[in-house]
PDB file of C-alpha atoms in Angstrom:
ATOM      1  CA  MET A   1       0.000   0.000   0.000  1.00 64.00           C
ATOM      2  CA  THR A   2       0.971   3.590  -0.562  1.00 70.00           C
ATOM      3  CA  THR A   3       0.072   4.645   2.953  1.00 71.00           C
ATOM      4  CA  THR A   4       0.154   2.987   6.325  1.00 73.00           C
ATOM      5  CA  ASP A   5      -2.830   5.034   7.519  1.00 76.00           C
ATOM      6  CA  GLU A   6      -5.802   3.082   8.767  1.00 80.00           C
ATOM      7  CA  ILE A   7      -8.415   2.031   6.225  1.00 81.00           C
ATOM      8  CA  LEU A   8     -11.885   3.031   7.436  1.00 82.00           C
ATOM      9  CA  TYR A   9     -14.804   0.681   6.853  1.00 82.00           C
ATOM     10  CA  SER A  10     -18.293   2.113   7.344  1.00 84.00           C
ATOM     11  CA  GLN A  11     -21.423   0.339   6.091  1.00 80.00           C
ATOM     12  CA  ASP A  12     -20.742  -0.198   2.364  1.00 75.00           C
ATOM     13  CA  ALA A  13     -17.931   2.391   2.081  1.00 77.00           C
ATOM     14  CA  VAL A  14     -14.164   2.090   2.412  1.00 75.00           C
ATOM     15  CA  THR A  15     -12.232   5.324   2.943  1.00 79.00           C
ATOM     16  CA  ILE A  16      -8.483   5.717   2.439  1.00 79.00           C
ATOM     17  CA  ASN A  17      -6.820   9.044   3.213  1.00 75.00           C
ATOM     18  CA  ALA A  18      -3.909   9.257   0.797  1.00 74.00           C
ATOM     19  CA  GLY A  19      -1.731  12.199  -0.125  1.00 72.00           C
ATOM     20  CA  THR A  20      -1.225  13.692  -3.548  1.00 76.00           C
ATOM     21  CA  GLY A  21      -0.024  11.253  -6.188  1.00 77.00           C
ATOM     22  CA  ARG A  22      -0.746   7.652  -6.959  1.00 78.00           C
ATOM     23  CA  LEU A  23      -2.468   5.207  -4.637  1.00 77.00           C
ATOM     24  CA  TYR A  24      -1.211   1.630  -4.621  1.00 74.00           C
ATOM     25  CA  TYR A  25      -3.236  -1.184  -3.118  1.00 71.00           C
ATOM     26  CA  GLU A  26      -2.620  -4.875  -3.261  1.00 72.00           C
ATOM     27  CA  GLY A  27      -5.275  -7.440  -2.608  1.00 68.00           C
ATOM     28  CA  GLU A  28      -6.625 -10.756  -3.769  1.00 73.00           C
ATOM     29  CA  LEU A  29     -10.023 -11.078  -5.432  1.00 72.00           C
ATOM     30  CA  ASP A  30     -12.308 -14.031  -5.281  1.00 73.00           C
ATOM     31  CA  GLY A  31     -14.002 -13.004  -8.531  1.00 72.00           C
ATOM     32  CA  GLY A  32     -13.053 -10.976 -11.592  1.00 72.00           C
ATOM     33  CA  GLU A  33     -14.667  -7.677 -10.525  1.00 75.00           C
ATOM     34  CA  LEU A  34     -13.478  -5.178  -7.993  1.00 71.00           C
ATOM     35  CA  PRO A  35     -15.737  -5.093  -4.977  1.00 67.00           C
ATOM     36  CA  TRP A  36     -15.631  -1.274  -4.879  1.00 69.00           C
ATOM     37  CA  ASP A  37     -17.247   1.565  -6.774  1.00 76.00           C
ATOM     38  CA  ILE A  38     -14.509   4.153  -7.127  1.00 77.00           C
ATOM     39  CA  SER A  39     -15.382   7.826  -7.564  1.00 80.00           C
ATOM     40  CA  VAL A  40     -13.110  10.834  -7.884  1.00 82.00           C
ATOM     41  CA  ARG A  41     -14.148  14.355  -6.982  1.00 83.00           C
ATOM     42  CA  TYR A  42     -12.212  17.538  -7.756  1.00 83.00           C
ATOM     43  CA  SER A  43     -12.325  20.703  -5.727  1.00 83.00           C
ATOM     44  CA  LEU A  44     -10.706  24.101  -6.001  1.00 80.00           C
ATOM     45  CA  ASP A  45     -10.627  26.454  -3.023  1.00 81.00           C
ATOM     46  CA  GLY A  46     -13.034  24.153  -1.204  1.00 81.00           C
ATOM     47  CA  GLU A  47     -15.655  24.153  -3.979  1.00 86.00           C
ATOM     48  CA  GLU A  48     -16.337  21.133  -6.132  1.00 88.00           C
ATOM     49  CA  CYS A  49     -15.520  21.517  -9.828  1.00 88.00           C
ATOM     50  CA  THR A  50     -15.000  19.401 -12.936  1.00 88.00           C
ATOM     51  CA  ALA A  51     -11.711  17.915 -14.107  1.00 86.00           C
ATOM     52  CA  GLN A  52     -12.018  20.039 -17.267  1.00 89.00           C
ATOM     53  CA  ALA A  53     -12.276  23.229 -15.167  1.00 87.00           C
ATOM     54  CA  LEU A  54      -9.068  22.286 -13.333  1.00 86.00           C
ATOM     55  CA  SER A  55      -7.352  21.459 -16.613  1.00 86.00           C
ATOM     56  CA  ASP A  56      -8.453  24.752 -18.197  1.00 87.00           C
ATOM     57  CA  GLY A  57      -7.294  26.673 -15.131  1.00 85.00           C
ATOM     58  CA  ALA A  58      -3.915  24.929 -15.192  1.00 86.00           C
ATOM     59  CA  ALA A  59      -3.505  25.740 -18.905  1.00 87.00           C
ATOM     60  CA  GLU A  60      -4.416  29.379 -18.238  1.00 87.00           C
ATOM     61  CA  LEU A  61      -1.914  29.490 -15.374  1.00 88.00           C
ATOM     62  CA  ILE A  62       0.849  28.065 -17.575  1.00 89.00           C
ATOM     63  CA  SER A  63       0.016  30.608 -20.280  1.00 89.00           C
ATOM     64  CA  GLY A  64       0.095  33.447 -17.732  1.00 89.00           C
ATOM     65  CA  ILE A  65       3.439  32.297 -16.357  1.00 91.00           C
ATOM     66  CA  ALA A  66       4.886  32.160 -19.870  1.00 89.00           C
ATOM     67  CA  ALA A  67       3.624  35.696 -20.614  1.00 90.00           C
ATOM     68  CA  LEU A  68       5.094  36.952 -17.330  1.00 91.00           C
ATOM     69  CA  ARG A  69       8.428  35.317 -18.152  1.00 90.00           C
ATOM     70  CA  GLU A  70       8.462  36.945 -21.611  1.00 89.00           C
ATOM     71  CA  GLU A  71       7.655  40.365 -20.162  1.00 89.00           C
ATOM     72  CA  THR A  72      10.258  40.205 -17.407  1.00 91.00           C
ATOM     73  CA  GLU A  73      13.134  38.165 -18.868  1.00 90.00           C
ATOM     74  CA  ASP A  74      15.190  41.264 -19.778  1.00 90.00           C
ATOM     75  CA  MET A  75      14.045  43.392 -16.859  1.00 91.00           C
ATOM     76  CA  ASP A  76      17.553  43.631 -15.374  1.00 91.00           C
ATOM     77  CA  THR A  77      18.843  45.094 -18.645  1.00 91.00           C
ATOM     78  CA  ARG A  78      15.950  47.548 -18.898  1.00 91.00           C
ATOM     79  CA  VAL A  79      16.447  48.703 -15.291  1.00 92.00           C
ATOM     80  CA  SER A  80      20.195  49.185 -15.862  1.00 91.00           C
ATOM     81  CA  GLU A  81      19.532  51.163 -19.046  1.00 91.00           C
ATOM     82  CA  LYS A  82      16.994  53.386 -17.249  1.00 91.00           C
ATOM     83  CA  ILE A  83      19.454  54.027 -14.399  1.00 90.00           C
ATOM     84  CA  ASP A  84      22.169  54.907 -16.927  1.00 85.00           C
ATOM     85  CA  GLU A  85      19.748  57.239 -18.710  1.00 85.00           C
ATOM     86  CA  LEU A  86      18.840  59.006 -15.457  1.00 85.00           C
ATOM     87  CA  LEU A  87      22.481  59.303 -14.406  1.00 81.00           C
ATOM     88  CA  GLU A  88      23.372  60.734 -17.805  1.00 79.00           C
ATOM     89  CA  SER A  89      20.674  63.383 -17.437  1.00 78.00           C
ATOM     90  CA  VAL A  90      22.128  64.365 -14.041  1.00 75.00           C
ATOM     91  CA  THR A  91      25.827  64.288 -14.947  1.00 69.00           C
ATOM     92  CA  GLY A  92      25.328  65.987 -18.300  1.00 65.00           C
ATOM     93  CA  SER A  93      27.755  63.768 -20.158  1.00 61.00           C
ATOM     94  CA  ALA A  94      27.567  60.503 -21.989  1.00 56.00           C
ATOM     95  CA  GLY A  95      31.116  59.553 -20.955  1.00 59.00           C
ATOM     96  CA  GLU A  96      32.127  57.180 -18.230  1.00 65.00           C
ATOM     97  CA  ILE A  97      32.390  58.663 -14.746  1.00 60.00           C
ATOM     98  CA  GLN A  98      36.030  58.799 -13.696  1.00 65.00           C
ATOM     99  CA  SER A  99      37.321  58.194 -10.191  1.00 66.00           C
ATOM    100  CA  PHE A 100      39.238  61.010  -8.529  1.00 66.00           C
ATOM    101  CA  VAL A 101      41.208  58.560  -6.408  1.00 71.00           C
ATOM    102  CA  SER A 102      44.588  57.365  -7.607  1.00 73.00           C
ATOM    103  CA  THR A 103      45.075  53.614  -7.692  1.00 76.00           C
ATOM    104  CA  ARG A 104      48.370  54.192  -5.824  1.00 78.00           C
ATOM    105  CA  ASN A 105      46.500  55.727  -2.871  1.00 74.00           C
ATOM    106  CA  THR A 106      45.425  52.750  -0.771  1.00 77.00           C
ATOM    107  CA  HIS A 107      44.372  54.607   2.390  1.00 78.00           C
ATOM    108  CA  VAL A 108      41.353  56.563   1.166  1.00 75.00           C
ATOM    109  CA  GLU A 109      38.929  57.567   3.923  1.00 78.00           C
ATOM    110  CA  SER A 110      36.723  59.999   2.030  1.00 77.00           C
ATOM    111  CA  VAL A 111      36.232  61.327  -1.471  1.00 74.00           C
ATOM    112  CA  GLN A 112      34.539  64.492  -2.659  1.00 72.00           C
ATOM    113  CA  PHE A 113      32.377  64.439  -5.777  1.00 71.00           C
ATOM    114  CA  VAL A 114      31.309  67.179  -8.141  1.00 71.00           C
ATOM    115  CA  ILE A 115      27.946  66.826  -9.849  1.00 71.00           C
ATOM    116  CA  GLN A 116      27.199  68.946 -12.887  1.00 71.00           C
ATOM    117  CA  ILE A 117      23.625  69.947 -13.549  1.00 73.00           C
ATOM    118  CA  GLN A 118      21.908  72.425 -15.791  1.00 76.00           C
ATOM    119  CA  GLY A 119      21.359  75.774 -14.171  1.00 77.00           C
ATOM    120  CA  VAL A 120      18.054  76.535 -12.532  1.00 79.00           C
ATOM    121  CA  GLN A 121      16.679  79.977 -13.178  1.00 81.00           C
ATOM    122  CA  ALA A 122      14.332  81.603 -10.711  1.00 82.00           C
ATOM    123  CA  GLU A 123      11.151  82.903 -12.244  1.00 82.00           C
ATOM    124  CA  GLU A 124      11.017  86.653 -12.483  1.00 81.00           C
ATOM    125  CA  THR A 125       8.130  88.046 -10.526  1.00 78.00           C
ATOM    126  CA  GLU A 126       6.789  91.501 -10.919  1.00 76.00           C
ATOM    127  CA  GLN A 127       6.668  93.377  -7.709  1.00 71.00           C
ATOM    128  CA  ALA A 128       3.606  95.491  -7.386  1.00 67.00           C
ATOM    129  CA  GLU A 129       4.244  99.046  -6.446  1.00 68.00           C
ATOM    130  CA  ILE A 130       3.025  99.662  -2.963  1.00 66.00           C
ATOM    131  CA  GLU A 131       1.395 102.988  -2.458  1.00 66.00           C
ATOM    132  CA  GLN A 132       2.443 104.520   0.758  1.00 66.00           C
ATOM    133  CA  GLU A 133      -0.463 105.910   2.616  1.00 70.00           C
ATOM    134  CA  THR A 134       0.044 109.279   4.115  1.00 77.00           C
ATOM    135  CA  GLU A 135      -0.984 109.967   7.640  1.00 85.00           C
ATOM    136  CA  MET A 136      -4.462 111.468   7.816  1.00 85.00           C
ATOM    137  CA  THR A 137      -4.826 114.789   9.530  1.00 88.00           C
ATOM    138  CA  PHE A 138      -7.213 115.344  12.410  1.00 87.00           C
ATOM    139  CA  ARG A 139      -9.669 117.077  10.069  1.00 87.00           C
ATOM    140  CA  GLN A 140      -9.573 114.158   7.562  1.00 87.00           C
ATOM    141  CA  LYS A 141     -10.148 111.616  10.331  1.00 87.00           C
ATOM    142  CA  PHE A 142     -13.107 113.654  11.661  1.00 87.00           C
ATOM    143  CA  LEU A 143     -14.743 113.880   8.217  1.00 87.00           C
ATOM    144  CA  SER A 144     -14.038 110.173   7.654  1.00 87.00           C
ATOM    145  CA  LEU A 145     -16.111 109.303  10.745  1.00 87.00           C
ATOM    146  CA  PHE A 146     -19.231 110.673   9.066  1.00 86.00           C
ATOM    147  CA  GLY A 147     -18.364 109.426   5.567  1.00 84.00           C
ATOM    148  CA  LEU A 148     -17.662 112.948   4.360  1.00 85.00           C
ATOM    149  CA  TYR A 149     -13.957 112.520   3.630  1.00 82.00           C
ATOM    150  CA  THR A 150     -12.599 112.188   0.104  1.00 81.00           C
ATOM    151  CA  LYS A 151      -8.956 112.069  -0.865  1.00 76.00           C
ATOM    152  CA  ASP A 152      -9.287 115.395  -2.609  1.00 70.00           C
ATOM    153  CA  ASP A 153      -9.982 117.164   0.694  1.00 59.00           C
TER     154      ASP A 153
END
């Protein structure tokens, strides 16, 4: 037998709990027919389904995996190219970045770097002319209380 788990006999049913894969059973028959009616049920996520539904789902999964592989097989190259493109836009040159440290200097603790970028211009803003208010006289303030003041006074 495939498993050493106990075989359960209940009324006219025999139940064998076997793992995934093939089930092997050895026995001797008195007659030419098996004494059992064997049925197979398929389930997916706890819900019963047909063998064709499982097969279709497996084929769809394989197709999806193949499409994912095709889309991502050169991802490392594309990421490297994008990084190079971004670095080139920051450094302003297509040349290779050179080290400022001599190969003869073996005790380097720190290195300074210079990054070249395009200049950033501040937007010109127009400054509104601010009118300076003159101090109102006592007479102008008095007239203003009653709404009689105009700037011409």
